[in-house]
CSV table of N, CA and C in Angstrom, one decimal:
chain,number,residue,atom,x,y,z
A,1,UNK,N,20.5,22.8,-4.4
A,1,UNK,CA,19.7,24.1,-4.2
A,1,UNK,C,18.3,24.0,-4.8
A,2,UNK,N,18.1,23.0,-5.5
A,2,UNK,CA,16.7,22.9,-6.1
A,2,UNK,C,15.6,22.7,-5.1
A,3,UNK,N,16.0,22.2,-3.9
A,3,UNK,CA,15.0,22.1,-2.9
A,3,UNK,C,14.5,23.4,-2.3
A,4,UNK,N,15.3,24.4,-2.5
A,4,UNK,CA,14.8,25.8,-2.1
A,4,UNK,C,13.7,26.3,-2.9
A,5,UNK,N,13.6,25.9,-4.2
A,5,UNK,CA,12.7,26.4,-5.1
A,5,UNK,C,11.6,25.4,-5.4
A,6,UNK,N,11.3,24.5,-4.5
A,6,UNK,CA,10.2,23.6,-4.6
A,6,UNK,C,10.6,22.2,-5.2
A,7,UNK,N,11.8,22.1,-5.7
A,7,UNK,CA,12.2,20.8,-6.3
A,7,UNK,C,12.6,19.8,-5.2
A,8,UNK,N,12.7,18.6,-5.5
A,8,UNK,CA,13.2,17.6,-4.6
A,8,UNK,C,14.7,17.5,-4.6
A,9,UNK,N,15.4,17.3,-3.5
A,9,UNK,CA,16.8,17.2,-3.5
A,9,UNK,C,17.2,15.9,-4.2
A,10,UNK,N,18.3,15.9,-4.9
A,10,UNK,CA,18.8,14.7,-5.6
A,10,UNK,C,19.2,13.6,-4.6
A,11,UNK,N,18.8,12.4,-4.9
A,11,UNK,CA,19.2,11.3,-4.0
A,11,UNK,C,20.5,10.6,-4.6
A,12,UNK,N,21.3,10.1,-3.6
A,12,UNK,CA,22.5,9.4,-4.1
A,12,UNK,C,22.0,8.0,-4.5
A,13,UNK,N,23.0,7.3,-5.1
A,13,UNK,CA,22.7,5.9,-5.6
A,13,UNK,C,22.3,5.0,-4.5
A,14,UNK,N,23.0,5.1,-3.3
A,14,UNK,CA,22.7,4.3,-2.2
A,14,UNK,C,21.3,4.6,-1.6
A,15,UNK,N,20.9,5.9,-1.6
A,15,UNK,CA,19.6,6.3,-1.2
A,15,UNK,C,18.5,5.8,-2.1
A,16,UNK,N,18.8,5.8,-3.4
A,16,UNK,CA,17.8,5.3,-4.4
A,16,UNK,C,17.6,3.7,-4.2
A,17,UNK,N,18.7,3.0,-3.9
A,17,UNK,CA,18.6,1.6,-3.7
A,17,UNK,C,17.8,1.3,-2.4
A,18,UNK,N,18.1,2.1,-1.4
A,18,UNK,CA,17.4,1.9,-0.1
A,18,UNK,C,15.9,2.2,-0.3
A,19,UNK,N,15.6,3.2,-1.0
A,19,UNK,CA,14.2,3.5,-1.3
A,19,UNK,C,13.5,2.4,-2.1
A,20,UNK,N,14.2,1.9,-3.0
A,20,UNK,CA,13.6,0.8,-3.8
A,20,UNK,C,13.4,-0.5,-3.0
A,21,UNK,N,14.4,-0.8,-2.1
A,21,UNK,CA,14.3,-1.9,-1.3
A,21,UNK,C,13.1,-1.8,-0.3
A,22,UNK,N,12.9,-0.6,0.2
A,22,UNK,CA,11.8,-0.3,1.1
A,22,UNK,C,10.5,-0.4,0.4
A,23,UNK,N,10.4,0.0,-0.8
A,23,UNK,CA,9.2,-0.1,-1.6
A,23,UNK,C,8.9,-1.5,-1.9
A,24,UNK,N,9.9,-2.3,-2.2
A,24,UNK,CA,9.7,-3.8,-2.5
A,24,UNK,C,9.2,-4.4,-1.2
A,25,UNK,N,9.7,-4.1,-0.1
A,25,UNK,CA,9.3,-4.7,1.2
A,25,UNK,C,7.8,-4.3,1.5
A,26,UNK,N,7.4,-3.1,1.2
A,26,UNK,CA,6.1,-2.6,1.5
A,26,UNK,C,5.1,-3.4,0.5
A,27,UNK,N,5.4,-3.5,-0.7
A,27,UNK,CA,4.6,-4.2,-1.7
A,27,UNK,C,4.5,-5.7,-1.3
A,28,UNK,N,5.6,-6.3,-1.0
A,28,UNK,CA,5.5,-7.7,-0.5
A,28,UNK,C,4.7,-7.9,0.7
A,29,UNK,N,4.8,-7.0,1.6
A,29,UNK,CA,4.0,-7.0,2.9
A,29,UNK,C,2.5,-6.9,2.5
A,30,UNK,N,2.2,-5.9,1.7
A,30,UNK,CA,0.8,-5.7,1.3
A,30,UNK,C,0.2,-7.0,0.5
A,31,UNK,N,1.0,-7.6,-0.3
A,31,UNK,CA,0.6,-8.8,-1.1
A,31,UNK,C,0.4,-9.9,-0.1
A,32,UNK,N,1.3,-10.1,0.9
A,32,UNK,CA,1.1,-11.2,1.8
A,32,UNK,C,-0.2,-11.0,2.7
A,33,UNK,N,-0.4,-9.7,3.1
A,33,UNK,CA,-1.6,-9.5,3.9
A,33,UNK,C,-2.9,-9.7,3.1
A,34,UNK,N,-2.8,-9.3,1.8
A,34,UNK,CA,-4.0,-9.5,0.9
A,34,UNK,C,-4.2,-11.0,0.7
A,35,UNK,N,-3.2,-11.7,0.5
A,35,UNK,CA,-3.3,-13.2,0.2
A,35,UNK,C,-3.9,-13.9,1.5
A,36,UNK,N,-3.3,-13.6,2.6
A,36,UNK,CA,-3.7,-14.3,3.8
A,36,UNK,C,-5.2,-13.9,4.2
A,37,UNK,N,-5.5,-12.6,4.1
A,37,UNK,CA,-6.8,-12.2,4.5
A,37,UNK,C,-7.9,-12.7,3.6
A,38,UNK,N,-7.7,-12.6,2.3
A,38,UNK,CA,-8.7,-13.1,1.3
A,38,UNK,C,-8.8,-14.6,1.3
A,39,UNK,N,-7.7,-15.3,1.4
A,39,UNK,CA,-7.8,-16.8,1.4
A,39,UNK,C,-8.5,-17.2,2.7
A,40,UNK,N,-8.3,-16.6,3.8
A,40,UNK,CA,-8.9,-16.9,5.1
A,40,UNK,C,-10.4,-16.7,4.9
A,41,UNK,N,-10.8,-15.6,4.3
A,41,UNK,CA,-12.3,-15.3,4.1
A,41,UNK,C,-13.0,-16.2,3.1
A,42,UNK,N,-12.3,-16.5,2.0
A,42,UNK,CA,-13.0,-17.1,0.9
A,42,UNK,C,-12.7,-18.5,0.6
A,43,UNK,N,-11.7,-19.1,1.1
A,43,UNK,CA,-11.3,-20.5,0.7
A,43,UNK,C,-11.4,-21.3,2.0
A,44,UNK,N,-12.3,-22.3,2.0
A,44,UNK,CA,-12.4,-23.2,3.2
A,44,UNK,C,-11.1,-24.0,3.4
A,45,UNK,N,-10.8,-24.3,4.7
A,45,UNK,CA,-9.6,-25.0,5.0
A,45,UNK,C,-9.5,-26.4,4.5
A,46,UNK,N,-10.7,-27.0,4.2
A,46,UNK,CA,-10.7,-28.4,3.7
A,46,UNK,C,-11.0,-28.3,2.2
A,47,UNK,N,-10.0,-28.5,1.4
A,47,UNK,CA,-10.1,-28.4,-0.1
A,47,UNK,C,-10.9,-29.6,-0.6
A,48,UNK,N,-11.9,-29.3,-1.4
A,48,UNK,CA,-12.7,-30.3,-2.0
A,48,UNK,C,-12.4,-30.5,-3.4
A,49,UNK,N,-11.9,-29.5,-4.1
A,49,UNK,CA,-11.5,-29.6,-5.5
A,49,UNK,C,-10.2,-28.9,-5.7
A,50,UNK,N,-9.6,-29.2,-6.9
A,50,UNK,CA,-8.3,-28.6,-7.2
A,50,UNK,C,-8.4,-27.2,-7.7
A,51,UNK,N,-9.6,-26.9,-8.3
A,51,UNK,CA,-9.8,-25.5,-8.8
A,51,UNK,C,-10.8,-24.8,-7.9
A,52,UNK,N,-10.8,-23.5,-8.0
A,52,UNK,CA,-11.7,-22.7,-7.2
A,52,UNK,C,-13.1,-22.9,-7.8
A,53,UNK,N,-14.1,-22.9,-7.0
A,53,UNK,CA,-15.5,-23.0,-7.5
A,53,UNK,C,-15.9,-21.5,-7.7
A,54,UNK,N,-17.1,-21.4,-8.3
A,54,UNK,CA,-17.6,-20.1,-8.6
A,54,UNK,C,-17.7,-19.1,-7.4
A,55,UNK,N,-18.3,-19.6,-6.3
A,55,UNK,CA,-18.4,-18.8,-5.1
A,55,UNK,C,-17.1,-18.3,-4.6
A,56,UNK,N,-16.1,-19.2,-4.5
A,56,UNK,CA,-14.8,-18.9,-4.0
A,56,UNK,C,-14.1,-17.8,-4.9
A,57,UNK,N,-14.3,-18.0,-6.2
A,57,UNK,CA,-13.7,-17.1,-7.2
A,57,UNK,C,-14.3,-15.7,-7.1
A,58,UNK,N,-15.6,-15.6,-7.0
A,58,UNK,CA,-16.3,-14.3,-6.8
A,58,UNK,C,-15.9,-13.7,-5.5
A,59,UNK,N,-15.8,-14.5,-4.4
A,59,UNK,CA,-15.4,-13.9,-3.1
A,59,UNK,C,-14.0,-13.4,-3.2
A,60,UNK,N,-13.1,-14.1,-3.8
A,60,UNK,CA,-11.7,-13.6,-3.9
A,60,UNK,C,-11.7,-12.3,-4.7
A,61,UNK,N,-12.4,-12.3,-5.8
A,61,UNK,CA,-12.4,-11.1,-6.6
A,61,UNK,C,-12.9,-9.9,-5.9
A,62,UNK,N,-14.0,-10.0,-5.1
A,62,UNK,CA,-14.5,-8.9,-4.3
A,62,UNK,C,-13.6,-8.5,-3.2
A,63,UNK,N,-13.0,-9.5,-2.5
A,63,UNK,CA,-12.1,-9.3,-1.4
A,63,UNK,C,-10.9,-8.5,-1.9
A,64,UNK,N,-10.3,-8.9,-3.0
A,64,UNK,CA,-9.1,-8.2,-3.6
A,64,UNK,C,-9.5,-6.7,-3.9
A,65,UNK,N,-10.7,-6.6,-4.6
A,65,UNK,CA,-11.1,-5.3,-5.0
A,65,UNK,C,-11.3,-4.4,-3.7
A,66,UNK,N,-12.0,-4.9,-2.7
A,66,UNK,CA,-12.2,-4.1,-1.5
A,66,UNK,C,-10.8,-3.8,-0.8
A,67,UNK,N,-9.9,-4.7,-0.8
A,67,UNK,CA,-8.6,-4.5,-0.1
A,67,UNK,C,-7.9,-3.4,-0.8
A,68,UNK,N,-7.9,-3.4,-2.1
A,68,UNK,CA,-7.2,-2.3,-2.8
A,68,UNK,C,-7.9,-1.0,-2.7
A,69,UNK,N,-9.2,-1.0,-2.7
A,69,UNK,CA,-10.0,0.3,-2.5
A,69,UNK,C,-9.7,0.9,-1.1
A,70,UNK,N,-9.7,0.1,-0.1
A,70,UNK,CA,-9.4,0.6,1.2
A,70,UNK,C,-8.0,1.0,1.3
A,71,UNK,N,-7.1,0.3,0.7
A,71,UNK,CA,-5.6,0.6,0.8
A,71,UNK,C,-5.4,2.0,0.1
A,72,UNK,N,-6.1,2.2,-1.0
A,72,UNK,CA,-5.9,3.5,-1.7
A,72,UNK,C,-6.5,4.6,-0.9
A,73,UNK,N,-7.7,4.4,-0.2
A,73,UNK,CA,-8.3,5.5,0.6
A,73,UNK,C,-7.4,5.8,1.8
A,74,UNK,N,-6.9,4.8,2.4
A,74,UNK,CA,-6.0,5.0,3.6
A,74,UNK,C,-4.7,5.8,3.1
A,75,UNK,N,-4.2,5.4,2.0
A,75,UNK,CA,-3.0,6.1,1.5
A,75,UNK,C,-3.3,7.5,1.2
A,76,UNK,N,-4.4,7.8,0.6
A,76,UNK,CA,-4.8,9.2,0.3
A,76,UNK,C,-5.0,10.0,1.5
A,77,UNK,N,-5.6,9.4,2.5
A,77,UNK,CA,-5.9,10.1,3.8
A,77,UNK,C,-4.6,10.4,4.5
A,78,UNK,N,-3.6,9.5,4.5
A,78,UNK,CA,-2.3,9.7,5.1
A,78,UNK,C,-1.6,10.8,4.4
A,79,UNK,N,-1.6,10.8,3.1
A,79,UNK,CA,-0.9,11.8,2.3
A,79,UNK,C,-1.5,13.2,2.6
A,80,UNK,N,-2.9,13.3,2.7
A,80,UNK,CA,-3.5,14.6,2.9
A,80,UNK,C,-3.2,15.1,4.3
A,81,UNK,N,-3.1,14.1,5.3
A,81,UNK,CA,-2.8,14.6,6.7
A,81,UNK,C,-1.3,15.0,6.7
A,82,UNK,N,-0.4,14.3,6.0
A,82,UNK,CA,1.0,14.7,6.0
A,82,UNK,C,1.1,16.0,5.3
A,83,UNK,N,0.4,16.3,4.2
A,83,UNK,CA,0.5,17.6,3.5
A,83,UNK,C,-0.1,18.7,4.4
A,84,UNK,N,-1.1,18.4,5.2
A,84,UNK,CA,-1.7,19.4,6.1
A,84,UNK,C,-0.7,19.7,7.2
A,85,UNK,N,-0.1,18.7,7.8
A,85,UNK,CA,0.9,19.0,8.8
A,85,UNK,C,2.1,19.7,8.3
A,86,UNK,N,2.5,19.4,7.1
A,86,UNK,CA,3.7,20.1,6.4
A,86,UNK,C,3.3,21.5,6.2
A,87,UNK,N,2.1,21.8,5.7
A,87,UNK,CA,1.6,23.2,5.5
A,87,UNK,C,1.5,24.0,6.7
A,88,UNK,N,1.1,23.4,7.8
A,88,UNK,CA,1.0,24.1,9.1
A,88,UNK,C,2.4,24.4,9.7
A,89,UNK,N,3.3,23.5,9.6
A,89,UNK,CA,4.6,23.6,10.3
A,89,UNK,C,5.7,24.1,9.3
A,90,UNK,N,5.4,24.2,8.1
A,90,UNK,CA,6.4,24.6,7.1
A,90,UNK,C,7.0,25.9,7.3
A,91,UNK,N,6.2,26.9,7.7
A,91,UNK,CA,6.6,28.3,7.8
A,91,UNK,C,7.2,28.6,9.2
A,92,UNK,N,7.2,27.7,10.1
A,92,UNK,CA,7.7,28.0,11.5
A,92,UNK,C,9.2,28.0,11.5
A,93,UNK,N,9.7,28.9,12.3
A,93,UNK,CA,11.1,29.0,12.5
A,93,UNK,C,11.8,30.0,11.5
A,94,UNK,N,11.1,30.4,10.5
A,94,UNK,CA,11.7,31.4,9.6
A,94,UNK,C,11.5,32.8,10.2
A,95,UNK,N,12.4,33.6,10.1
A,95,UNK,CA,12.3,35.0,10.5
A,95,UNK,C,12.4,35.3,12.0
A,96,UNK,N,12.9,34.3,12.7
A,96,UNK,CA,13.1,34.5,14.1
A,96,UNK,C,14.5,34.5,14.5
């Protein structure tokens, strides 16, 4: 009944595990996209040295920073849109 007063409903153990698995999949996917995108942009396909040079290192640092910045902005935008839709449709159906 806590959901009636603004609280979240309690999740079962199986639901918690499923949510954790989904979160791990999402984080893994984001990491893989980040790695592929930044490596493609910053590291040439023909390796000349075993270590990153200064230019590659700076490029990777900037790429990762921009990736996370954009990811955060997209997440905030999606949350705001979801909250707006929930606010518009939340009162419908009551009192009819």
